[in-house]
Amino acid sequence: MWIVLITSITGVVLVALGATGALGKVPPNKWFGMSTAKTLSDDKIWYDVHRIAGRGMLIAGGLLCVAALALFLLWEEMSEMTRLMIAAGVVLASLAILVSRIFAALDRL
């Protein structure tokens, strides 16, 4: 069950962090967020990038929570390797989509 626990905790953390970015609650800083020269140079760019990234994090976190629920409900019918591959696949796919959205937003701005 540790796979379900880790997947669900990661999903909840991504949803919480994504909400702060999507709602524009994180001011420009060097410690949290996409702290690049471009985002730190202009507040509008900072908030635009973090709104886009925040929405992506909300989606990624939601996908992880759904995957955790599916793993929990189908626990008995899957082998340990299948569970691990599903969790890892959803995590990697979610993060790949998230990172690509962030860099695409930086290129557009």
mmCIF file of C-alpha atoms in Angstrom:
data_model
loop_
_atom_site.group_PDB
_atom_site.id
_atom_site.type_symbol
_atom_site.label_atom_id
_atom_site.label_comp_id
_atom_site.label_asym_id
_atom_site.label_seq_id
_atom_site.Cartn_x
_atom_site.Cartn_y
_atom_site.Cartn_z
ATOM 1 C CA MET A 1 0.000 0.000 0.000
ATOM 2 C CA TRP A 2 3.005 2.321 0.229
ATOM 3 C CA ILE A 3 2.657 3.028 -3.506
ATOM 4 C CA VAL A 4 -0.886 4.319 -2.985
ATOM 5 C CA LEU A 5 0.232 6.443 -0.037
ATOM 6 C CA ILE A 6 3.169 8.034 -1.861
ATOM 7 C CA THR A 7 1.149 8.611 -5.039
ATOM 8 C CA SER A 8 -1.731 10.223 -3.159
ATOM 9 C CA ILE A 9 0.529 12.422 -0.990
ATOM 10 C CA THR A 10 2.417 13.594 -4.079
ATOM 11 C CA GLY A 11 -0.885 14.367 -5.789
ATOM 12 C CA VAL A 12 -2.181 16.382 -2.841
ATOM 13 C CA VAL A 13 1.096 18.332 -2.572
ATOM 14 C CA LEU A 14 1.010 19.147 -6.289
ATOM 15 C CA VAL A 15 -2.614 20.309 -6.012
ATOM 16 C CA ALA A 16 -1.763 22.545 -3.034
ATOM 17 C CA LEU A 17 1.313 24.049 -4.704
ATOM 18 C CA GLY A 18 -0.510 24.386 -8.011
ATOM 19 C CA ALA A 19 -3.342 26.278 -6.365
ATOM 20 C CA THR A 20 -0.937 28.863 -4.940
ATOM 21 C CA GLY A 21 0.572 29.435 -8.373
ATOM 22 C CA ALA A 22 -2.711 29.398 -10.297
ATOM 23 C CA LEU A 23 -4.230 31.944 -7.914
ATOM 24 C CA GLY A 24 -1.187 34.240 -8.093
ATOM 25 C CA LYS A 25 -0.378 33.893 -4.378
ATOM 26 C CA VAL A 26 3.394 33.538 -4.764
ATOM 27 C CA PRO A 27 5.233 36.847 -5.142
ATOM 28 C CA PRO A 28 8.466 36.987 -7.154
ATOM 29 C CA ASN A 29 11.319 35.479 -5.144
ATOM 30 C CA LYS A 30 14.454 33.376 -5.560
ATOM 31 C CA TRP A 31 13.375 30.482 -3.336
ATOM 32 C CA PHE A 32 10.065 29.162 -4.627
ATOM 33 C CA GLY A 33 8.844 28.837 -8.189
ATOM 34 C CA MET A 34 10.402 29.401 -11.601
ATOM 35 C CA SER A 35 13.150 31.769 -10.523
ATOM 36 C CA THR A 36 14.845 32.555 -13.818
ATOM 37 C CA ALA A 37 16.328 35.846 -14.962
ATOM 38 C CA LYS A 38 13.320 36.333 -17.239
ATOM 39 C CA THR A 39 10.653 35.708 -14.585
ATOM 40 C CA LEU A 40 12.436 37.764 -11.946
ATOM 41 C CA SER A 41 12.865 40.711 -14.333
ATOM 42 C CA ASP A 42 9.137 41.416 -14.696
ATOM 43 C CA ASP A 43 6.268 40.793 -12.250
ATOM 44 C CA LYS A 44 3.795 40.227 -15.104
ATOM 45 C CA ILE A 45 5.959 37.451 -16.572
ATOM 46 C CA TRP A 46 6.380 35.909 -13.098
ATOM 47 C CA TYR A 47 2.636 35.753 -12.456
ATOM 48 C CA ASP A 48 1.788 34.623 -16.002
ATOM 49 C CA VAL A 49 4.275 31.735 -15.873
ATOM 50 C CA HIS A 50 3.130 30.705 -12.413
ATOM 51 C CA ARG A 51 -0.532 30.788 -13.407
ATOM 52 C CA ILE A 52 0.209 28.441 -16.304
ATOM 53 C CA ALA A 53 2.468 26.245 -14.171
ATOM 54 C CA GLY A 54 -0.086 26.238 -11.369
ATOM 55 C CA ARG A 55 -2.828 24.964 -13.648
ATOM 56 C CA GLY A 56 -0.476 22.253 -14.878
ATOM 57 C CA MET A 57 0.337 21.277 -11.308
ATOM 58 C CA LEU A 58 -3.357 21.110 -10.472
ATOM 59 C CA ILE A 59 -3.911 18.753 -13.413
ATOM 60 C CA ALA A 60 -0.847 16.641 -12.551
ATOM 61 C CA GLY A 61 -1.888 16.416 -8.906
ATOM 62 C CA GLY A 62 -5.413 15.467 -9.880
ATOM 63 C CA LEU A 63 -4.117 12.722 -12.171
ATOM 64 C CA LEU A 64 -1.959 11.368 -9.360
ATOM 65 C CA CYS A 65 -4.911 11.336 -6.964
ATOM 66 C CA VAL A 66 -7.035 9.476 -9.540
ATOM 67 C CA ALA A 67 -4.184 7.007 -10.105
ATOM 68 C CA ALA A 68 -3.864 6.463 -6.342
ATOM 69 C CA LEU A 69 -7.597 5.783 -6.097
ATOM 70 C CA ALA A 70 -7.444 3.353 -9.024
ATOM 71 C CA LEU A 71 -4.479 1.554 -7.451
ATOM 72 C CA PHE A 72 -6.346 1.312 -4.156
ATOM 73 C CA LEU A 73 -9.530 -0.031 -5.746
ATOM 74 C CA LEU A 74 -7.713 -2.529 -7.976
ATOM 75 C CA TRP A 75 -5.016 -3.485 -5.455
ATOM 76 C CA GLU A 76 -5.795 -7.200 -5.276
ATOM 77 C CA GLU A 77 -5.960 -7.659 -9.042
ATOM 78 C CA MET A 78 -2.496 -6.291 -9.832
ATOM 79 C CA SER A 79 1.009 -7.519 -9.176
ATOM 80 C CA GLU A 80 3.472 -5.350 -7.264
ATOM 81 C CA MET A 81 5.367 -4.577 -10.477
ATOM 82 C CA THR A 82 2.183 -3.517 -12.276
ATOM 83 C CA ARG A 83 1.287 -1.169 -9.423
ATOM 84 C CA LEU A 84 4.756 0.329 -9.427
ATOM 85 C CA MET A 85 4.774 0.773 -13.208
ATOM 86 C CA ILE A 86 1.365 2.498 -13.170
ATOM 87 C CA ALA A 87 2.378 4.872 -10.377
ATOM 88 C CA ALA A 88 5.752 5.648 -11.961
ATOM 89 C CA GLY A 89 4.204 6.106 -15.400
ATOM 90 C CA VAL A 90 1.598 8.562 -14.148
ATOM 91 C CA VAL A 91 4.194 10.506 -12.141
ATOM 92 C CA LEU A 92 6.636 10.741 -15.055
ATOM 93 C CA ALA A 93 3.950 11.613 -17.619
ATOM 94 C CA SER A 94 2.469 14.277 -15.339
ATOM 95 C CA LEU A 95 5.830 15.854 -14.635
ATOM 96 C CA ALA A 96 6.853 15.769 -18.307
ATOM 97 C CA ILE A 97 3.661 17.570 -19.296
ATOM 98 C CA LEU A 98 4.106 20.073 -16.476
ATOM 99 C CA VAL A 99 7.715 20.900 -17.338
ATOM 100 C CA SER A 100 6.947 21.223 -21.050
ATOM 101 C CA ARG A 101 4.059 23.637 -20.275
ATOM 102 C CA ILE A 102 6.311 25.767 -18.077
ATOM 103 C CA PHE A 103 9.069 26.073 -20.665
ATOM 104 C CA ALA A 104 6.548 26.714 -23.447
ATOM 105 C CA ALA A 105 5.098 29.542 -21.352
ATOM 106 C CA LEU A 106 8.550 31.006 -20.775
ATOM 107 C CA ASP A 107 9.261 30.941 -24.513
ATOM 108 C CA ARG A 108 5.976 32.703 -25.338
ATOM 109 C CA LEU A 109 6.489 35.522 -22.848
#
